[in-house]
PDB file of C-alpha atoms and ligand atoms in Angstrom:
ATOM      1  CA  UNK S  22    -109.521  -9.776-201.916  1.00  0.00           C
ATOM      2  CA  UNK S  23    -108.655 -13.052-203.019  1.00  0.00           C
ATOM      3  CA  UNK S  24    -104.818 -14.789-202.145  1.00  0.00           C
ATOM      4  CA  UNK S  25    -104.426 -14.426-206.171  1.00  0.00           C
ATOM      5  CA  UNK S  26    -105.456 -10.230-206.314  1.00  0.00           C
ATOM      6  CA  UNK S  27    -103.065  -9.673-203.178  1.00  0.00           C
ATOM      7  CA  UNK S  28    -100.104 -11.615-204.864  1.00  0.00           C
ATOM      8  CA  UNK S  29    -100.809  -9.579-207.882  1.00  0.00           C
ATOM      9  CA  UNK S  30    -100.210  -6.296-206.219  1.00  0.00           C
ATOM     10  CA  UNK S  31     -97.028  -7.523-204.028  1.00  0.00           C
ATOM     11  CA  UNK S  32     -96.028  -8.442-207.996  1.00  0.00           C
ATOM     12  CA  UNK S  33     -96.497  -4.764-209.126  1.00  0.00           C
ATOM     13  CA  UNK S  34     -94.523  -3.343-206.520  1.00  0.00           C
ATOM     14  CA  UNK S  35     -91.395  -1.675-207.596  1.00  0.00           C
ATOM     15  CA  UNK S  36     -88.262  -3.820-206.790  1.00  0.00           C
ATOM     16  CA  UNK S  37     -86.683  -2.785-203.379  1.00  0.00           C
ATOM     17  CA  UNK S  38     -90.356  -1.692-202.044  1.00  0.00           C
ATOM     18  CA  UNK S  39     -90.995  -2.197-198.604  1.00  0.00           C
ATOM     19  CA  UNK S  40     -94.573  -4.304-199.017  1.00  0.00           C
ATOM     20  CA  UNK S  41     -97.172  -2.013-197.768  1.00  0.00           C
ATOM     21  CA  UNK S  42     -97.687  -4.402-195.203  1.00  0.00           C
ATOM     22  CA  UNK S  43     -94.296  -3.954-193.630  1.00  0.00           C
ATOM     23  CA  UNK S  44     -94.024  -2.765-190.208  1.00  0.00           C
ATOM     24  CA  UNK S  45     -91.921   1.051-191.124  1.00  0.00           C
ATOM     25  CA  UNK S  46     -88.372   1.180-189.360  1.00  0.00           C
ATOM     26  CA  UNK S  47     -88.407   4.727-188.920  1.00  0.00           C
ATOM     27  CA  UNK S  48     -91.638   7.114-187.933  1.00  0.00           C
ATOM     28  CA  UNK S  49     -93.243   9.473-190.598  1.00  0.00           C
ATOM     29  CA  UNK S  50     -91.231  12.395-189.247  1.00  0.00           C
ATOM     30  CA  UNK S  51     -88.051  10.529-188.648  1.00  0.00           C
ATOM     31  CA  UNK S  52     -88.014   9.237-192.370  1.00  0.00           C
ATOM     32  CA  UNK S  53     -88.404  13.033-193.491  1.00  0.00           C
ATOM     33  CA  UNK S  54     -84.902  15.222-194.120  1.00  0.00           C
ATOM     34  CA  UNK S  55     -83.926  16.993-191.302  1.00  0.00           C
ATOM     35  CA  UNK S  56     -81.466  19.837-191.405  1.00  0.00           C
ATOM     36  CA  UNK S  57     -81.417  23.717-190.261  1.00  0.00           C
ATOM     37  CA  UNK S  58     -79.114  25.887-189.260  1.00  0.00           C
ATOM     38  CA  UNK S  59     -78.909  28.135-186.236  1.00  0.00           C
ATOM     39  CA  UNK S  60     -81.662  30.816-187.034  1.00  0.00           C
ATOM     40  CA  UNK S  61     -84.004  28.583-189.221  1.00  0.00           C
ATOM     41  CA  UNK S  62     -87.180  28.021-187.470  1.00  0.00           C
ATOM     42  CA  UNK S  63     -89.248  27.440-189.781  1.00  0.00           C
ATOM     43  CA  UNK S  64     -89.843  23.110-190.396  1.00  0.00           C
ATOM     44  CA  UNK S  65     -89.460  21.249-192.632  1.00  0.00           C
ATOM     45  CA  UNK S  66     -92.796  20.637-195.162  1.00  0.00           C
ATOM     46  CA  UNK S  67     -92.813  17.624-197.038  1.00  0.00           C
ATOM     47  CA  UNK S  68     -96.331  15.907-197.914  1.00  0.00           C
ATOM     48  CA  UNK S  69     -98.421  17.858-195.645  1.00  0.00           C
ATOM     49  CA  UNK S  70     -95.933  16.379-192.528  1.00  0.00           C
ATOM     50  CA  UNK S  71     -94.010  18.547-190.174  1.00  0.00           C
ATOM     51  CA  UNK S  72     -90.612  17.519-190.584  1.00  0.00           C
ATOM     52  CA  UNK S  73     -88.316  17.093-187.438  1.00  0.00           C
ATOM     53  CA  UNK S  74     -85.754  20.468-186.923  1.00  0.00           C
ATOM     54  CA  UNK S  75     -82.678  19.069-185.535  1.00  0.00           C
ATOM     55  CA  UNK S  76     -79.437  21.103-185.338  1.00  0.00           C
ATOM     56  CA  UNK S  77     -76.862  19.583-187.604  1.00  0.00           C
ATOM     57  CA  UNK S  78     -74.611  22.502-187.514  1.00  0.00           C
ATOM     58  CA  UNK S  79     -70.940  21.155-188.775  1.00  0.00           C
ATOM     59  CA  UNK S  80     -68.700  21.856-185.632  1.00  0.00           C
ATOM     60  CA  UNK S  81     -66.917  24.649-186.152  1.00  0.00           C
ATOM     61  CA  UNK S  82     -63.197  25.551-184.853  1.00  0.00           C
ATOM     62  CA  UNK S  83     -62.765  27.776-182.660  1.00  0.00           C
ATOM     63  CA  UNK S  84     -62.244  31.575-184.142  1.00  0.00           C
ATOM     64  CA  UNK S  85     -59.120  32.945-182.845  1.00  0.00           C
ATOM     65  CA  UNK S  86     -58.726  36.847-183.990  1.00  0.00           C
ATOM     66  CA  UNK S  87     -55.530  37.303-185.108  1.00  0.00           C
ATOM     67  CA  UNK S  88     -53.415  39.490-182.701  1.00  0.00           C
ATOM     68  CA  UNK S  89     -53.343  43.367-183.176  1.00  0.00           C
ATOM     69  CA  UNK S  90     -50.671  44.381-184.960  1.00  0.00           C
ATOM     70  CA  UNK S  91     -49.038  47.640-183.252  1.00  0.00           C
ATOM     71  CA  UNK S  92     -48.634  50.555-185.822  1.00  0.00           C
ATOM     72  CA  UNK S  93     -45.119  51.437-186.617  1.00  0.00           C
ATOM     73  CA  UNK S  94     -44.144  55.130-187.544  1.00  0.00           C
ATOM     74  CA  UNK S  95     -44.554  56.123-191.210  1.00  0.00           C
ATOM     75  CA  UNK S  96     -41.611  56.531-193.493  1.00  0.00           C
ATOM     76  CA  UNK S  97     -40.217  59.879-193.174  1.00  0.00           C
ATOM     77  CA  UNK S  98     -41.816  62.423-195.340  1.00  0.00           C
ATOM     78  CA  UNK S  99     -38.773  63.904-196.440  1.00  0.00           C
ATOM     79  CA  UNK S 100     -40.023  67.284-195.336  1.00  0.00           C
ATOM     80  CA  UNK S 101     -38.098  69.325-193.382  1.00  0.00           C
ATOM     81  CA  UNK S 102     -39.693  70.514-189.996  1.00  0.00           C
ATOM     82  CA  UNK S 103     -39.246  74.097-188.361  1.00  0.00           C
ATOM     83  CA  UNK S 104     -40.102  73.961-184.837  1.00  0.00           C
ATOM     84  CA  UNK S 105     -38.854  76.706-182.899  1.00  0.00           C
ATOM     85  CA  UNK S 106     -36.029  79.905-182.859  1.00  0.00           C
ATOM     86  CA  UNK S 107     -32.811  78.589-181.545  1.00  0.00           C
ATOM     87  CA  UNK S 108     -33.295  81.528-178.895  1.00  0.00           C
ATOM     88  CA  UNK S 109     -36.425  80.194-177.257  1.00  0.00           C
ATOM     89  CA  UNK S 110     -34.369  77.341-175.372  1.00  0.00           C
ATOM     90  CA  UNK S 111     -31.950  78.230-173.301  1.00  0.00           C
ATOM     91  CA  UNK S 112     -28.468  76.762-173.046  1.00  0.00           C
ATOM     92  CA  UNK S 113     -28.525  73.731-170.656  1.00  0.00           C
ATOM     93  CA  UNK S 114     -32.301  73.747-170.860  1.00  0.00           C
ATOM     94  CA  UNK S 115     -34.938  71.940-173.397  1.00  0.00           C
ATOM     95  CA  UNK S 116     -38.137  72.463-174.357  1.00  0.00           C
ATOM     96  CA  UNK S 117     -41.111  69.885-174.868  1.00  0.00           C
ATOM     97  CA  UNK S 118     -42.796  69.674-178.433  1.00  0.00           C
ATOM     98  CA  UNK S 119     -46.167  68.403-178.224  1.00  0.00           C
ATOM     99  CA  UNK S 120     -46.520  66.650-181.991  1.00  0.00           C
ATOM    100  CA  UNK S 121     -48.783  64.906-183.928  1.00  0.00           C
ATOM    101  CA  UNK S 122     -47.150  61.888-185.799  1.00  0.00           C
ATOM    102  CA  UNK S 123     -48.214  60.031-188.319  1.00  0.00           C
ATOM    103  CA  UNK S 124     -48.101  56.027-188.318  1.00  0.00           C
ATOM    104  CA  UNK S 125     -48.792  52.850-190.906  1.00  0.00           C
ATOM    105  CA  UNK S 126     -52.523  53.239-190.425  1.00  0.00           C
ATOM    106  CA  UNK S 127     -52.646  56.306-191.410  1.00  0.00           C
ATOM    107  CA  UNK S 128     -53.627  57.671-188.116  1.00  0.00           C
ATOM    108  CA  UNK S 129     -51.731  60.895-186.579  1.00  0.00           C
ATOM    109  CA  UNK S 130     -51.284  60.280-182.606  1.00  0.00           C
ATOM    110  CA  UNK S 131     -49.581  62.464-180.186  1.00  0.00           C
ATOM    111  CA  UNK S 132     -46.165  62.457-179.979  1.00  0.00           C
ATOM    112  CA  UNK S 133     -43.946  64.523-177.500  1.00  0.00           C
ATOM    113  CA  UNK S 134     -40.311  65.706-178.388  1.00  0.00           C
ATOM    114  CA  UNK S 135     -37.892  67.663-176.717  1.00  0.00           C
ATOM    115  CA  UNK S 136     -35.206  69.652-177.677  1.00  0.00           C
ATOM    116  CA  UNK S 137     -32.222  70.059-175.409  1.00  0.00           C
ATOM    117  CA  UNK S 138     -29.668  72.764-175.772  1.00  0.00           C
ATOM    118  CA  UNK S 139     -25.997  72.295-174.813  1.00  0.00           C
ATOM    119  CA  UNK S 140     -24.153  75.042-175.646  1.00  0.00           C
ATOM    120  CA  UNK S 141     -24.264  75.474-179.518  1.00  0.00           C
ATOM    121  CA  UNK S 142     -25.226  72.034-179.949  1.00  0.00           C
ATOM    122  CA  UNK S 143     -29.280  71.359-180.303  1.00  0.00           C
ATOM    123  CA  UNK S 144     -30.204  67.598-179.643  1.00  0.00           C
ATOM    124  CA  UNK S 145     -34.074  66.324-180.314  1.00  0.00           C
ATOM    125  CA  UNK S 146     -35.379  63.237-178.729  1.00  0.00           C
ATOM    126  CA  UNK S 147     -38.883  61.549-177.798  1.00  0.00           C
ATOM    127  CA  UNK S 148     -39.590  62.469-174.889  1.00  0.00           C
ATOM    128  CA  UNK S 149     -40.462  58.914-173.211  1.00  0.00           C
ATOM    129  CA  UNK S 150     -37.672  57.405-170.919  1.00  0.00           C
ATOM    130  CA  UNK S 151     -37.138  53.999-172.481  1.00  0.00           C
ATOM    131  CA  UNK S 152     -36.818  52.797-168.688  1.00  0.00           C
ATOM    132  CA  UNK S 153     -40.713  53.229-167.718  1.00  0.00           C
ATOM    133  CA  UNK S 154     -41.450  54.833-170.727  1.00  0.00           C
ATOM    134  CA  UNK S 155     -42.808  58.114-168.741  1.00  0.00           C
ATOM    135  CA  UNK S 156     -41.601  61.886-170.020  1.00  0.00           C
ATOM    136  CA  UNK S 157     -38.094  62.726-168.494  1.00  0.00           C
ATOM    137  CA  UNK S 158     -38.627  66.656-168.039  1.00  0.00           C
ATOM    138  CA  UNK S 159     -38.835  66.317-164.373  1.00  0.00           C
ATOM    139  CA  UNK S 160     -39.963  70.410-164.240  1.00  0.00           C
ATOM    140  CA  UNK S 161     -41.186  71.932-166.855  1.00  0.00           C
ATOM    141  CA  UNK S 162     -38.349  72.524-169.933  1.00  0.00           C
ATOM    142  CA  UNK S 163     -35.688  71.090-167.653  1.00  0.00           C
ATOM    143  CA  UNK S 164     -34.085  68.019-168.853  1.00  0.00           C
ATOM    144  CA  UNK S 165     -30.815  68.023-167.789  1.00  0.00           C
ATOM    145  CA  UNK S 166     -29.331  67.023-164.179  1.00  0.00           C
ATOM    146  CA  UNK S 167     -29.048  69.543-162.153  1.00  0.00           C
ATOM    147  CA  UNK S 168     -26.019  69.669-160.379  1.00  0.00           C
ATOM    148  CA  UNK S 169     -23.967  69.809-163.061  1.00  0.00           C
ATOM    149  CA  UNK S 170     -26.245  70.493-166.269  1.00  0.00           C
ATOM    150  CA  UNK S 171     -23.972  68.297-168.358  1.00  0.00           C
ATOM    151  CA  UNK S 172     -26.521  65.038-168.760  1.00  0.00           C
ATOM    152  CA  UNK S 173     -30.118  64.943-170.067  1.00  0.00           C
ATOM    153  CA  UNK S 174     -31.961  63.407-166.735  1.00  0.00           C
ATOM    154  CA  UNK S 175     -35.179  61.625-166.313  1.00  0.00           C
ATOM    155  CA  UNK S 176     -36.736  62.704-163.674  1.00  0.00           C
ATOM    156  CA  UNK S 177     -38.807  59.224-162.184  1.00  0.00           C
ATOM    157  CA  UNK S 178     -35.815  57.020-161.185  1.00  0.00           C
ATOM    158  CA  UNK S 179     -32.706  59.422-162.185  1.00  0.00           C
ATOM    159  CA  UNK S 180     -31.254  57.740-165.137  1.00  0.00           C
ATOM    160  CA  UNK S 181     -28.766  59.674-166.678  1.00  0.00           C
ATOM    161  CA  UNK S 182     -28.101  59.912-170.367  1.00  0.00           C
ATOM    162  CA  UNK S 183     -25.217  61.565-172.731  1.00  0.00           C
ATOM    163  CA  UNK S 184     -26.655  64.427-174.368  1.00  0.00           C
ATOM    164  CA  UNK S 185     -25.601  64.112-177.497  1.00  0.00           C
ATOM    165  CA  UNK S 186     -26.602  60.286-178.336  1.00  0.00           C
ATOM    166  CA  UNK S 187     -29.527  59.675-176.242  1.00  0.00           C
ATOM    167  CA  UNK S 188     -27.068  56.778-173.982  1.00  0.00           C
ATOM    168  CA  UNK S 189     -28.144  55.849-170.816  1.00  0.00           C
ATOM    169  CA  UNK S 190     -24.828  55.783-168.694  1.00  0.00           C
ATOM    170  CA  UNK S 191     -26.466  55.428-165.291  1.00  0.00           C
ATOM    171  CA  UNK S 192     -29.777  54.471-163.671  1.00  0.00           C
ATOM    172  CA  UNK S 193     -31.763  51.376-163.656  1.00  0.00           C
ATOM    173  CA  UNK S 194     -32.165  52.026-167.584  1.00  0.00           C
ATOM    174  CA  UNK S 195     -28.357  51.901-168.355  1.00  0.00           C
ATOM    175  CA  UNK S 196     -27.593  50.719-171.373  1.00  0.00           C
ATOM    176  CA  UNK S 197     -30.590  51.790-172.903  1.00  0.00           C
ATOM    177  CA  UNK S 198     -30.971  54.750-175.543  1.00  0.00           C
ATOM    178  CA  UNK S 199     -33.438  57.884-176.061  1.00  0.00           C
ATOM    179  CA  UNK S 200     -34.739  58.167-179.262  1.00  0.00           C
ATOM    180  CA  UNK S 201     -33.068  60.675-181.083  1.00  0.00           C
ATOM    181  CA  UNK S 202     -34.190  62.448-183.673  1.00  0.00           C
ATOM    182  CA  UNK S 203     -32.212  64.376-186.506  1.00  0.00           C
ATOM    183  CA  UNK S 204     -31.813  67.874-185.979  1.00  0.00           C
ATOM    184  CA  UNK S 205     -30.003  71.088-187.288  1.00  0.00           C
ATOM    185  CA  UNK S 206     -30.313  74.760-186.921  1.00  0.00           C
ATOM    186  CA  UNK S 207     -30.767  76.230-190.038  1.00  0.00           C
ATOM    187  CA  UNK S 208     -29.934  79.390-191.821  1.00  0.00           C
ATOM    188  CA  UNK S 209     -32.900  81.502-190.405  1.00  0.00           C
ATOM    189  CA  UNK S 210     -31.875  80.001-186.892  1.00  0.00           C
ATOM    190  CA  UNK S 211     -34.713  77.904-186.788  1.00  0.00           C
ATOM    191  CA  UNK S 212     -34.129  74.767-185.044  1.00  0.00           C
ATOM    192  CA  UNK S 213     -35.458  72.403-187.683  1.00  0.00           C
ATOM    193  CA  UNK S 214     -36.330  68.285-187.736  1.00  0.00           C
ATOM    194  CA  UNK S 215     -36.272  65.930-189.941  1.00  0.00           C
ATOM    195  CA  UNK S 216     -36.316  62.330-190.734  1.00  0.00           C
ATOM    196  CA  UNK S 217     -40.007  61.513-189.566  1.00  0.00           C
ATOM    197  CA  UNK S 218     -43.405  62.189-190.694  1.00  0.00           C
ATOM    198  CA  UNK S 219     -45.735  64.250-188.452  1.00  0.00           C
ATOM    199  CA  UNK S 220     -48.317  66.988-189.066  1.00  0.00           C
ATOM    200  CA  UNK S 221     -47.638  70.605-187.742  1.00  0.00           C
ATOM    201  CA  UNK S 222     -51.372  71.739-188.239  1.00  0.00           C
ATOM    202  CA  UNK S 223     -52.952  69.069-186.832  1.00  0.00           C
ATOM    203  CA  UNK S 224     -54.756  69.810-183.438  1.00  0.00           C
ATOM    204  CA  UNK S 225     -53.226  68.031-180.556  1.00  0.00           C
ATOM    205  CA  UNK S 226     -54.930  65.082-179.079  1.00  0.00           C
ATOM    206  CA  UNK S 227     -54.534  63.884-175.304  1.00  0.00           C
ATOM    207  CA  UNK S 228     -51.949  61.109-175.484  1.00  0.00           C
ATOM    208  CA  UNK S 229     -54.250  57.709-174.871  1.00  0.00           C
ATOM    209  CA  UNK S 230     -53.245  56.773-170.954  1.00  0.00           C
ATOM    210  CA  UNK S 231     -51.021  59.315-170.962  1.00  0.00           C
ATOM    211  CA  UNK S 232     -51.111  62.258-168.253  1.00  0.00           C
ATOM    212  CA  UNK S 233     -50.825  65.763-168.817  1.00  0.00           C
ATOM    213  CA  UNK S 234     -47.306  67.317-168.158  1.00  0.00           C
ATOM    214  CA  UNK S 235     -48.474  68.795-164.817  1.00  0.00           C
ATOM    215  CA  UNK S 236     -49.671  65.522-163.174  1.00  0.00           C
ATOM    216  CA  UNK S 237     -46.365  64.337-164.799  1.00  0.00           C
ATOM    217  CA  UNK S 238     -44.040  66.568-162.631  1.00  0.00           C
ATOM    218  CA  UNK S 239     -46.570  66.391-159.816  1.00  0.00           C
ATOM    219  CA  UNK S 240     -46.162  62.999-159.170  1.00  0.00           C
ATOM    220  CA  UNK S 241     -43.056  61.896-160.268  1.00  0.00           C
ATOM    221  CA  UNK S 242     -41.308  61.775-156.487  1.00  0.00           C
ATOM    222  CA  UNK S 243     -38.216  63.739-157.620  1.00  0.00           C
ATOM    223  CA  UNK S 244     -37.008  66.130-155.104  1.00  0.00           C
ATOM    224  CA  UNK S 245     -34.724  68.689-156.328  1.00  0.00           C
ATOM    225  CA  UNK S 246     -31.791  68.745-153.658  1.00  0.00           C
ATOM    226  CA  UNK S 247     -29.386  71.389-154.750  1.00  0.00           C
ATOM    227  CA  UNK S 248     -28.533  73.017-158.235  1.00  0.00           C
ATOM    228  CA  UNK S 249     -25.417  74.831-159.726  1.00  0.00           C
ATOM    229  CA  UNK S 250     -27.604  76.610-162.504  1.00  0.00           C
ATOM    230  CA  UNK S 251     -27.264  80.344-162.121  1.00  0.00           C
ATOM    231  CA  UNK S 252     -28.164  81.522-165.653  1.00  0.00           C
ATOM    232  CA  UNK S 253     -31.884  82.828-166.345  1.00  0.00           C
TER     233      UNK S 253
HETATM  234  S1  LIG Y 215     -38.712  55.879-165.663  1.00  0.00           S
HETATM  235 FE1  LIG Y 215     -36.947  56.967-166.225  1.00  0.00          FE
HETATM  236  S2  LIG Y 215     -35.462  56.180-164.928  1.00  0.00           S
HETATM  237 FE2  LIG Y 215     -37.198  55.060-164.416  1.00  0.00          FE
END
């Protein structure tokens, strides 16, 4: 080829062309796109050349899940619930409910209640001391302490609380309340709650973590020392 053919060509070249006689800056493979994402194996084609997989994943930040949110008890139903004759608790004794509530997820969990009798007067309360947040019944249906039967008892650490509101008034939970729950005996002398939203036909589920009432009184430490009741 003569000096004047080879000029001609370099003349025909479009503008901003490397001259075909111009040492590349980058291999064939380098000069090809590169991209992928995690899970793409597959390289990249161009012009019958294997292009280069490199990762060029974006960093991403860090996912933090957003903390679970604890489900709170659903609104009260407005329903009114029987639960048991007046005449199957004894004065200055209570008896444990095993319920089924109903919370914001729409899930029923267990939920244990207690009615206590004192005298005439018929007071309902979770049955979770808010101390350790164990049952209180420290035997089975009795609640109250038992020297003089005049304050509900929990029977782990011996806090003491007023019948009537739930109050702690001594015990290493002083202070502190039971959760009471409204209750009235009503014209058929059925000891009735309300205020809350639980389902009486449901079939009771284990408590999650939670031990049966037996292991409950088994291993609660609390030794009985002396007792004034003398009613059966
Ligand atoms: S758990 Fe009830 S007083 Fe400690």
């Amino acid at each position: 080829m003569s000096d004047q053919s080879a000029s001609n060509e370099a003349s025909n070249a479009p503008a901003g062309a490397a001259p075909a006689s111009a040492e590349p800056s980058q291999s064939p493979t380098e000069a090809l796109p590169k991209g992928g994402c995690a899970g793409a194996h597959a390289a990249w084609v161009q012009g019958g050349q294997r292009g280069q997989f490199v990762m060029r994943a974006m960093p991403v930040p860090e996912i933090v899940p957003p903390p679970p949110v604890a489900a709170t008890p659903s609104p009260p139903s407005g329903e009114l619930y029987g639960i048991c004759n007046k005449r199957e608790i004894r004065d200055r004794m209570g008896k444990s409910f095993p319920l089924m509530r109903r919370w914001t997820d729409g899930k029923l969990r267990p939920w244990d209640v207690f009615i206590a009798r004192f005298g005439k007067e018929y007071h309902a309360y979770v049955n979770e001391c808010p101390h350790q947040h164990v049952r209180l019944d420290w035997e089975k249906n009795n609640f109250f302490e038992p020297n003089y039967l005049k304050l509900l008892m929990c029977g782990k650490h011996g806090s003491q609380f007023d019948p009537e509101t739930g109050v702690c008034i001594s015990g290493p939970c002083k202070g502190a309340q039971l959760e009471k729950i409204v209750c009235f005996v009503d014209d058929e002398d059925d000891v009735v709650l309300a205020g809350i939203n639980i389902d009486l036909e449901a079939e009771i589920g284990p408590a999650a973590g939670d031990p049966s009432v037996d292991e409950v009184l088994e291993n609660n430490g609390f030794k009985l020392q002396s007792t004034k009741r003398e009613f059966l």
